[in-house]
Short mmCIF file of N, CA and C in Angstrom, two decimals:
data_model
loop_
_atom_site.label_atom_id
_atom_site.label_comp_id
_atom_site.label_asym_id
_atom_site.label_seq_id
_atom_site.Cartn_x
_atom_site.Cartn_y
_atom_site.Cartn_z
N MET A 1 0.87 -1.14 0.02
CA MET A 1 0.02 0.06 0.01
C MET A 1 0.88 1.24 0.00
N ILE A 2 0.49 2.25 -0.70
CA ILE A 2 1.33 3.41 -0.83
C ILE A 2 0.79 4.47 0.14
N GLN A 3 1.76 5.03 0.90
CA GLN A 3 1.34 6.02 1.93
C GLN A 3 1.44 7.41 1.23
N SER A 4 0.53 8.23 1.69
CA SER A 4 0.63 9.65 1.13
C SER A 4 1.78 10.40 1.81
N THR A 5 2.26 11.39 1.09
CA THR A 5 3.33 12.13 1.55
C THR A 5 2.93 13.12 2.68
N SER A 6 1.61 13.39 2.79
CA SER A 6 1.25 14.31 3.83
C SER A 6 1.34 13.67 5.24
N SER A 7 1.20 12.36 5.34
CA SER A 7 1.27 11.74 6.66
C SER A 7 2.68 11.55 7.07
N SER A 8 3.62 11.39 6.12
CA SER A 8 5.04 11.24 6.42
C SER A 8 5.70 12.59 6.67
N SER A 9 5.10 13.65 6.12
CA SER A 9 5.69 14.95 6.20
C SER A 9 5.81 15.45 7.63
N PRO A 10 4.80 15.30 8.54
CA PRO A 10 4.93 15.72 9.90
C PRO A 10 6.12 15.00 10.59
N THR A 11 6.32 13.75 10.35
CA THR A 11 7.40 13.07 11.05
C THR A 11 8.71 13.46 10.51
N LEU A 12 8.81 13.80 9.20
CA LEU A 12 10.04 14.36 8.66
C LEU A 12 10.33 15.76 9.21
N ALA A 13 9.27 16.53 9.39
CA ALA A 13 9.45 17.86 9.95
C ALA A 13 9.83 17.76 11.37
N ALA A 14 9.26 16.81 12.13
CA ALA A 14 9.64 16.68 13.57
C ALA A 14 11.07 16.15 13.68
N THR A 15 11.52 15.21 12.81
CA THR A 15 12.87 14.72 12.83
C THR A 15 13.81 15.89 12.52
N ARG A 16 13.50 16.71 11.56
CA ARG A 16 14.34 17.88 11.22
C ARG A 16 14.37 18.88 12.40
N ALA A 17 13.25 19.06 13.08
CA ALA A 17 13.17 19.96 14.17
C ALA A 17 14.07 19.46 15.32
N ASP A 18 13.98 18.12 15.59
CA ASP A 18 14.84 17.53 16.67
C ASP A 18 16.32 17.62 16.28
N ALA A 19 16.63 17.46 15.06
CA ALA A 19 18.00 17.58 14.65
C ALA A 19 18.52 19.08 14.74
N ASP A 20 17.60 20.00 14.43
CA ASP A 20 17.99 21.45 14.54
C ASP A 20 18.11 21.79 16.04
N LYS A 21 17.25 21.29 16.86
CA LYS A 21 17.45 21.56 18.34
C LYS A 21 18.70 20.97 18.88
N ALA A 22 19.07 19.77 18.40
CA ALA A 22 20.36 19.12 18.88
C ALA A 22 21.50 20.01 18.37
N LYS A 23 21.47 20.57 17.17
CA LYS A 23 22.52 21.39 16.63
C LYS A 23 22.62 22.66 17.40
N LEU A 24 21.52 23.27 17.77
CA LEU A 24 21.46 24.53 18.49
C LEU A 24 21.95 24.25 19.92
N LYS A 25 21.56 23.13 20.56
CA LYS A 25 22.11 22.84 21.88
C LYS A 25 23.60 22.61 21.89
N SER A 26 24.11 21.96 20.79
CA SER A 26 25.57 21.77 20.75
C SER A 26 26.31 23.11 20.49
N ALA A 27 25.81 23.90 19.67
CA ALA A 27 26.44 25.23 19.45
C ALA A 27 26.37 26.07 20.68
N ALA A 28 25.22 26.02 21.49
CA ALA A 28 25.09 26.75 22.71
C ALA A 28 26.11 26.31 23.73
N GLN A 29 26.28 24.94 23.81
CA GLN A 29 27.24 24.43 24.79
C GLN A 29 28.66 24.78 24.39
N ALA A 30 28.98 24.84 23.06
CA ALA A 30 30.28 25.24 22.56
C ALA A 30 30.50 26.71 22.93
N PHE A 31 29.49 27.55 22.76
CA PHE A 31 29.62 28.96 23.12
C PHE A 31 29.85 29.11 24.64
N GLU A 32 29.13 28.32 25.46
CA GLU A 32 29.35 28.33 26.88
C GLU A 32 30.77 27.93 27.26
N ALA A 33 31.35 26.92 26.55
CA ALA A 33 32.68 26.46 26.82
C ALA A 33 33.69 27.53 26.53
N VAL A 34 33.48 28.25 25.33
CA VAL A 34 34.38 29.37 25.02
C VAL A 34 34.31 30.49 26.01
N PHE A 35 33.07 30.78 26.45
CA PHE A 35 32.94 31.76 27.48
C PHE A 35 33.68 31.36 28.81
N LEU A 36 33.47 30.15 29.22
CA LEU A 36 34.10 29.67 30.44
C LEU A 36 35.70 29.69 30.26
N ARG A 37 36.18 29.34 29.06
CA ARG A 37 37.66 29.34 28.84
C ARG A 37 38.13 30.77 29.03
N GLN A 38 37.44 31.77 28.49
CA GLN A 38 37.81 33.16 28.60
C GLN A 38 37.74 33.59 30.08
N MET A 39 36.78 33.18 30.78
CA MET A 39 36.63 33.56 32.15
C MET A 39 37.67 32.93 33.01
N ILE A 40 37.99 31.65 32.81
CA ILE A 40 39.06 31.00 33.56
C ILE A 40 40.43 31.61 33.25
N GLY A 41 40.61 31.89 31.98
CA GLY A 41 41.93 32.57 31.54
C GLY A 41 42.11 33.95 32.14
N SER A 42 41.02 34.68 32.28
CA SER A 42 41.07 35.96 32.92
C SER A 42 41.42 35.87 34.38
N MET A 43 40.82 34.84 35.04
CA MET A 43 41.14 34.58 36.42
C MET A 43 42.57 34.16 36.64
N ARG A 44 43.11 33.41 35.70
CA ARG A 44 44.49 32.96 35.81
C ARG A 44 45.47 34.18 35.65
N SER A 45 45.10 35.09 34.73
CA SER A 45 46.03 36.22 34.46
C SER A 45 45.92 37.26 35.56
N ALA A 46 44.96 37.19 36.47
CA ALA A 46 44.81 38.08 37.53
C ALA A 46 45.61 37.65 38.80
N SER A 47 46.55 36.69 38.65
CA SER A 47 47.32 36.21 39.80
C SER A 47 48.21 37.32 40.28
N LEU A 48 48.54 37.24 41.57
CA LEU A 48 49.35 38.31 42.15
C LEU A 48 50.80 38.29 41.89
N GLY A 49 51.30 37.07 41.58
CA GLY A 49 52.76 36.92 41.30
C GLY A 49 53.06 35.58 40.60
N ASP A 50 54.25 35.50 40.17
CA ASP A 50 54.68 34.26 39.51
C ASP A 50 55.14 33.25 40.61
N GLY A 51 54.83 32.00 40.34
CA GLY A 51 55.29 30.95 41.12
C GLY A 51 56.71 30.63 40.88
N MET A 52 57.30 29.86 41.84
CA MET A 52 58.76 29.50 41.63
C MET A 52 58.96 28.58 40.47
N LEU A 53 58.04 27.75 40.13
CA LEU A 53 58.21 26.80 39.09
C LEU A 53 57.42 27.12 37.82
N ASP A 54 56.91 28.35 37.71
CA ASP A 54 56.18 28.81 36.53
C ASP A 54 57.08 29.01 35.34
N ASN A 55 56.70 28.36 34.19
CA ASN A 55 57.45 28.63 32.91
C ASN A 55 56.47 28.36 31.80
N GLU A 56 56.92 28.35 30.58
CA GLU A 56 56.09 28.18 29.40
C GLU A 56 55.36 26.81 29.46
N ALA A 57 56.03 25.75 29.82
CA ALA A 57 55.46 24.51 29.85
C ALA A 57 54.24 24.34 30.85
N THR A 58 54.53 24.97 32.00
CA THR A 58 53.47 25.03 33.02
C THR A 58 52.25 25.77 32.53
N SER A 59 52.52 26.87 31.86
CA SER A 59 51.46 27.75 31.40
C SER A 59 50.67 26.96 30.30
N GLN A 60 51.38 26.24 29.45
CA GLN A 60 50.70 25.50 28.36
C GLN A 60 49.83 24.39 28.91
N PHE A 61 50.33 23.70 29.97
CA PHE A 61 49.55 22.58 30.49
C PHE A 61 48.33 23.17 31.35
N GLN A 62 48.57 24.38 31.99
CA GLN A 62 47.41 24.95 32.66
C GLN A 62 46.35 25.38 31.58
N ASP A 63 46.72 25.93 30.51
CA ASP A 63 45.72 26.26 29.46
C ASP A 63 45.01 25.06 28.98
N MET A 64 45.65 23.94 28.75
CA MET A 64 44.96 22.68 28.30
C MET A 64 44.06 22.20 29.41
N ALA A 65 44.49 22.24 30.72
CA ALA A 65 43.63 21.82 31.73
C ALA A 65 42.44 22.72 31.93
N ASP A 66 42.68 24.02 31.77
CA ASP A 66 41.60 24.99 31.84
C ASP A 66 40.54 24.77 30.71
N SER A 67 41.04 24.36 29.50
CA SER A 67 40.15 24.15 28.43
C SER A 67 39.30 22.89 28.65
N LYS A 68 39.92 21.87 29.23
CA LYS A 68 39.19 20.63 29.55
C LYS A 68 38.15 20.90 30.66
N THR A 69 38.52 21.72 31.59
CA THR A 69 37.62 22.07 32.70
C THR A 69 36.44 22.85 32.15
N ALA A 70 36.68 23.82 31.26
CA ALA A 70 35.61 24.57 30.68
C ALA A 70 34.65 23.73 29.85
N ASP A 71 35.18 22.74 29.10
CA ASP A 71 34.36 21.85 28.32
C ASP A 71 33.50 21.04 29.27
N ALA A 72 34.10 20.44 30.32
CA ALA A 72 33.29 19.68 31.25
C ALA A 72 32.23 20.50 31.95
N MET A 73 32.59 21.72 32.33
CA MET A 73 31.54 22.56 33.01
C MET A 73 30.43 22.93 31.98
N SER A 74 30.71 23.12 30.73
CA SER A 74 29.66 23.42 29.78
C SER A 74 28.80 22.24 29.50
N GLN A 75 29.40 21.06 29.55
CA GLN A 75 28.57 19.82 29.31
C GLN A 75 27.62 19.62 30.45
N LYS A 76 28.12 19.88 31.68
CA LYS A 76 27.22 19.78 32.86
C LYS A 76 26.22 20.89 33.03
N GLY A 77 26.46 22.05 32.25
CA GLY A 77 25.55 23.15 32.37
C GLY A 77 25.65 23.91 33.64
N VAL A 78 26.93 24.14 34.09
CA VAL A 78 27.07 24.79 35.32
C VAL A 78 26.51 26.18 35.41
N LEU A 79 26.73 27.04 34.35
CA LEU A 79 26.29 28.38 34.29
C LEU A 79 24.86 28.48 33.72
N HIS A 80 24.31 27.46 33.07
CA HIS A 80 23.02 27.32 32.42
C HIS A 80 22.95 28.36 31.28
N LEU A 81 24.05 28.84 30.75
CA LEU A 81 24.16 29.76 29.66
C LEU A 81 23.64 29.09 28.41
N ALA A 82 24.04 27.86 28.17
CA ALA A 82 23.54 27.11 26.91
C ALA A 82 22.02 26.95 26.96
N ASP A 83 21.44 26.67 28.17
CA ASP A 83 20.02 26.50 28.27
C ASP A 83 19.31 27.82 27.95
N LEU A 84 19.84 28.94 28.48
CA LEU A 84 19.27 30.25 28.16
C LEU A 84 19.33 30.57 26.70
N LEU A 85 20.50 30.27 26.03
CA LEU A 85 20.65 30.50 24.63
C LEU A 85 19.63 29.62 23.77
N VAL A 86 19.43 28.35 24.13
CA VAL A 86 18.53 27.49 23.49
C VAL A 86 17.11 28.03 23.61
N LYS A 87 16.79 28.50 24.80
CA LYS A 87 15.42 29.04 25.14
C LYS A 87 15.17 30.27 24.29
N GLN A 88 16.27 31.10 24.18
CA GLN A 88 15.99 32.38 23.46
C GLN A 88 16.11 32.18 21.92
N LEU A 89 16.99 31.36 21.45
CA LEU A 89 17.22 31.20 19.99
C LEU A 89 16.31 30.07 19.39
N GLY A 90 15.73 29.26 20.25
CA GLY A 90 15.01 28.14 19.71
C GLY A 90 13.78 28.56 18.84
N PRO A 91 12.96 29.55 19.31
CA PRO A 91 11.91 29.94 18.43
C PRO A 91 12.39 30.64 17.16
N ILE A 92 13.51 31.31 17.25
CA ILE A 92 14.04 31.96 16.06
C ILE A 92 14.43 30.92 14.98
N ALA A 93 15.13 29.89 15.48
CA ALA A 93 15.60 28.80 14.69
C ALA A 93 14.40 28.00 14.05
N ALA A 94 13.35 27.82 14.85
CA ALA A 94 12.18 27.13 14.33
C ALA A 94 11.48 27.99 13.28
N LYS A 95 11.37 29.27 13.49
CA LYS A 95 10.79 30.14 12.59
C LYS A 95 11.52 30.17 11.22
N GLY A 96 12.87 30.02 11.29
CA GLY A 96 13.65 30.06 10.04
C GLY A 96 13.39 28.89 9.21
N ASP A 97 12.91 27.77 9.84
CA ASP A 97 12.62 26.48 9.03
C ASP A 97 11.19 26.47 8.53
N GLY A 98 10.47 27.57 8.69
CA GLY A 98 9.09 27.61 8.21
C GLY A 98 8.15 27.02 9.21
N ALA A 99 8.55 26.58 10.36
CA ALA A 99 7.68 26.02 11.35
C ALA A 99 6.98 27.18 12.05
N THR A 100 5.73 27.00 12.48
CA THR A 100 5.00 27.98 13.16
C THR A 100 5.23 27.79 14.66
N PRO A 101 5.41 28.86 15.43
CA PRO A 101 5.54 28.69 16.84
C PRO A 101 4.26 28.31 17.50
N THR A 102 4.34 27.66 18.66
CA THR A 102 3.15 27.27 19.46
C THR A 102 2.49 28.55 19.91
N PRO A 103 1.19 28.49 20.38
CA PRO A 103 0.55 29.71 20.85
C PRO A 103 1.34 30.35 22.07
N ALA A 104 1.87 29.51 22.95
CA ALA A 104 2.61 29.98 24.12
C ALA A 104 3.86 30.73 23.70
N GLU A 105 4.56 30.11 22.67
CA GLU A 105 5.77 30.74 22.16
C GLU A 105 5.44 32.07 21.43
N ALA A 106 4.36 32.12 20.68
CA ALA A 106 3.95 33.36 20.10
C ALA A 106 3.59 34.45 21.08
N ALA A 107 2.91 34.06 22.18
CA ALA A 107 2.55 34.99 23.20
C ALA A 107 3.86 35.50 23.86
N ALA A 108 4.80 34.61 24.10
CA ALA A 108 6.04 35.00 24.70
C ALA A 108 6.80 36.00 23.79
N GLN A 109 6.83 35.68 22.54
CA GLN A 109 7.49 36.57 21.57
C GLN A 109 6.79 37.93 21.47
N ALA A 110 5.42 37.97 21.51
CA ALA A 110 4.72 39.26 21.53
C ALA A 110 4.98 40.01 22.78
N GLU A 111 5.13 39.36 23.91
CA GLU A 111 5.42 40.07 25.18
C GLU A 111 6.87 40.65 25.14
N THR A 112 7.83 39.89 24.58
CA THR A 112 9.16 40.39 24.44
C THR A 112 9.22 41.57 23.51
N ALA A 113 8.46 41.50 22.44
CA ALA A 113 8.41 42.63 21.49
C ALA A 113 7.82 43.84 22.16
N ALA A 114 6.79 43.63 22.92
CA ALA A 114 6.15 44.75 23.67
C ALA A 114 7.19 45.40 24.69
N ASN A 115 7.92 44.59 25.39
CA ASN A 115 8.88 45.09 26.34
C ASN A 115 10.00 45.83 25.61
N VAL A 116 10.36 45.37 24.47
CA VAL A 116 11.44 46.07 23.74
C VAL A 116 10.97 47.39 23.24
N THR A 117 9.73 47.51 22.76
CA THR A 117 9.29 48.79 22.31
C THR A 117 9.03 49.75 23.43
N LYS A 118 8.72 49.27 24.61
CA LYS A 118 8.72 50.16 25.82
C LYS A 118 10.08 50.78 26.10
N LEU A 119 11.11 49.92 25.92
CA LEU A 119 12.48 50.47 26.21
C LEU A 119 12.94 51.42 25.20
N ASN A 120 12.47 51.39 23.96
CA ASN A 120 12.94 52.21 22.86
C ASN A 120 12.02 53.39 22.69
N LYS A 121 11.38 53.97 23.65
CA LYS A 121 10.51 55.07 23.41
C LYS A 121 11.40 56.29 23.03
N PRO A 122 10.92 57.13 22.11
CA PRO A 122 11.68 58.26 21.69
C PRO A 122 11.74 59.30 22.85
N LYS A 123 12.89 59.98 22.98
CA LYS A 123 13.05 61.02 23.98
C LYS A 123 12.31 62.25 23.61
N PRO A 124 11.70 62.87 24.64
CA PRO A 124 10.95 64.12 24.29
C PRO A 124 11.95 65.22 23.90
N ASP A 125 11.35 66.10 22.98
CA ASP A 125 12.11 67.26 22.52
C ASP A 125 12.16 68.31 23.56
N VAL A 126 13.34 68.51 24.15
CA VAL A 126 13.44 69.43 25.23
C VAL A 126 13.70 70.89 24.73
N THR A 127 13.97 71.03 23.47
CA THR A 127 14.21 72.36 22.98
C THR A 127 12.93 73.24 22.95
N SER A 128 11.74 72.54 22.85
CA SER A 128 10.53 73.31 22.80
C SER A 128 9.92 73.56 24.18
N LEU A 129 10.50 72.99 25.25
CA LEU A 129 9.95 73.26 26.58
C LEU A 129 10.18 74.70 27.07
N GLU A 130 9.17 75.28 27.67
CA GLU A 130 9.29 76.62 28.10
C GLU A 130 9.84 76.61 29.47
N VAL A 131 10.77 77.56 29.75
CA VAL A 131 11.38 77.66 31.15
C VAL A 131 10.75 78.83 31.78
N PRO A 132 10.18 78.65 33.00
CA PRO A 132 9.60 79.72 33.71
C PRO A 132 10.60 80.74 34.18
N GLU A 133 10.22 82.03 34.28
CA GLU A 133 11.20 83.05 34.71
C GLU A 133 11.44 82.86 36.19
N ALA A 134 12.69 83.10 36.65
CA ALA A 134 13.08 82.90 38.01
C ALA A 134 12.74 84.22 38.74
N ASP A 135 12.31 84.06 40.01
CA ASP A 135 12.01 85.20 40.91
C ASP A 135 13.28 85.60 41.58
N VAL A 136 13.91 86.72 41.07
CA VAL A 136 15.22 87.16 41.64
C VAL A 136 15.04 88.17 42.71
N SER A 137 13.80 88.54 43.09
CA SER A 137 13.60 89.54 44.14
C SER A 137 14.01 89.06 45.50
N ALA A 138 13.95 87.69 45.69
CA ALA A 138 14.32 87.17 47.04
C ALA A 138 15.80 86.92 47.23
N LEU A 139 16.56 87.09 46.11
CA LEU A 139 17.98 86.89 46.20
C LEU A 139 18.73 88.00 46.89
N PRO A 140 19.80 87.75 47.67
CA PRO A 140 20.50 88.88 48.42
C PRO A 140 21.09 89.84 47.38
N VAL A 141 21.17 91.08 47.76
CA VAL A 141 21.77 92.14 46.96
C VAL A 141 23.25 92.04 47.00
N LYS A 142 23.89 92.12 45.83
CA LYS A 142 25.37 92.10 45.79
C LYS A 142 25.82 93.53 45.97
N ALA A 143 27.01 93.69 46.46
CA ALA A 143 27.64 94.97 46.65
C ALA A 143 28.05 95.55 45.28
N ASP A 144 28.02 96.80 45.15
CA ASP A 144 28.40 97.51 43.90
C ASP A 144 29.89 97.46 43.79
N VAL A 145 30.46 96.62 42.98
CA VAL A 145 31.86 96.43 42.87
C VAL A 145 32.56 97.60 42.17
N THR A 146 31.93 98.29 41.33
CA THR A 146 32.53 99.46 40.64
C THR A 146 32.82 100.56 41.66
N SER A 147 31.92 100.78 42.63
CA SER A 147 32.12 101.84 43.62
C SER A 147 33.28 101.45 44.56
N LEU A 148 33.37 100.20 44.89
CA LEU A 148 34.47 99.75 45.79
C LEU A 148 35.84 99.89 45.15
N THR A 149 35.98 99.60 43.80
CA THR A 149 37.18 99.80 43.19
C THR A 149 37.56 101.22 42.97
N ALA A 150 36.58 102.13 42.82
CA ALA A 150 36.79 103.56 42.75
C ALA A 150 37.34 104.11 44.09
N HIS A 151 36.78 103.63 45.13
CA HIS A 151 37.14 104.11 46.49
C HIS A 151 38.58 103.61 46.79
N LYS A 152 38.85 102.36 46.42
CA LYS A 152 40.21 101.79 46.60
C LYS A 152 41.21 102.59 45.90
N ALA A 153 40.94 103.01 44.60
CA ALA A 153 41.86 103.78 43.88
C ALA A 153 42.05 105.16 44.47
N LEU A 154 40.96 105.79 44.99
CA LEU A 154 41.08 107.07 45.60
C LEU A 154 41.91 107.05 46.94
N ILE A 155 41.69 105.98 47.75
CA ILE A 155 42.49 105.83 48.90
C ILE A 155 43.99 105.61 48.64
N THR A 156 44.30 104.81 47.54
CA THR A 156 45.67 104.57 47.17
C THR A 156 46.29 105.86 46.79
N ARG A 157 45.65 106.75 46.00
CA ARG A 157 46.13 108.01 45.57
C ARG A 157 46.37 109.01 46.71
N LEU A 158 45.49 109.02 47.63
CA LEU A 158 45.65 109.83 48.77
C LEU A 158 46.76 109.43 49.68
N ALA A 159 46.89 108.10 49.85
CA ALA A 159 47.99 107.60 50.62
C ALA A 159 49.32 107.94 50.00
N GLY A 160 49.43 107.88 48.64
CA GLY A 160 50.61 108.20 47.96
C GLY A 160 50.98 109.66 48.01
N ALA A 161 49.97 110.49 47.94
CA ALA A 161 50.18 112.03 48.00
C ALA A 161 50.55 112.50 49.37
N GLY A 162 50.16 111.79 50.39
CA GLY A 162 50.52 112.20 51.82
C GLY A 162 51.89 111.94 52.15
N ARG A 163 52.68 111.14 51.46
CA ARG A 163 53.97 110.85 51.80
C ARG A 163 54.93 111.92 51.67
#
């Protein structure tokens, strides 16, 4: 008996979706491993001093050990960074394959889009705002500087003439 292609199409799409999710998870774990390598390397470079036995060979073996440690940590999901990447990029990857997101995914995407538009509100034009006039009547009165300098000059002249 010949099966129709429409009944095998959903299983093919499901298989492709599972393969894409596995690729995405693998890429996310690789990204987490690279991130952890960078973080561990930064921690190593922040040491306070050199050890007595530190040399190029020791540094090379520490780098290899740090790389293995980062790989193991990413496989265990210590930071859960890969899980977050899969959660965020999963709907985008599924949409790229022509698959439609579930209603819950569509609602989450709409909520995220609404939050993004809230953050990107245009700034108000402050050049058109009117500034009220300040009440300067309550400010203390400053001394008349011109009359003080004139008096100082007069006193200086009189003091010079009296000698």
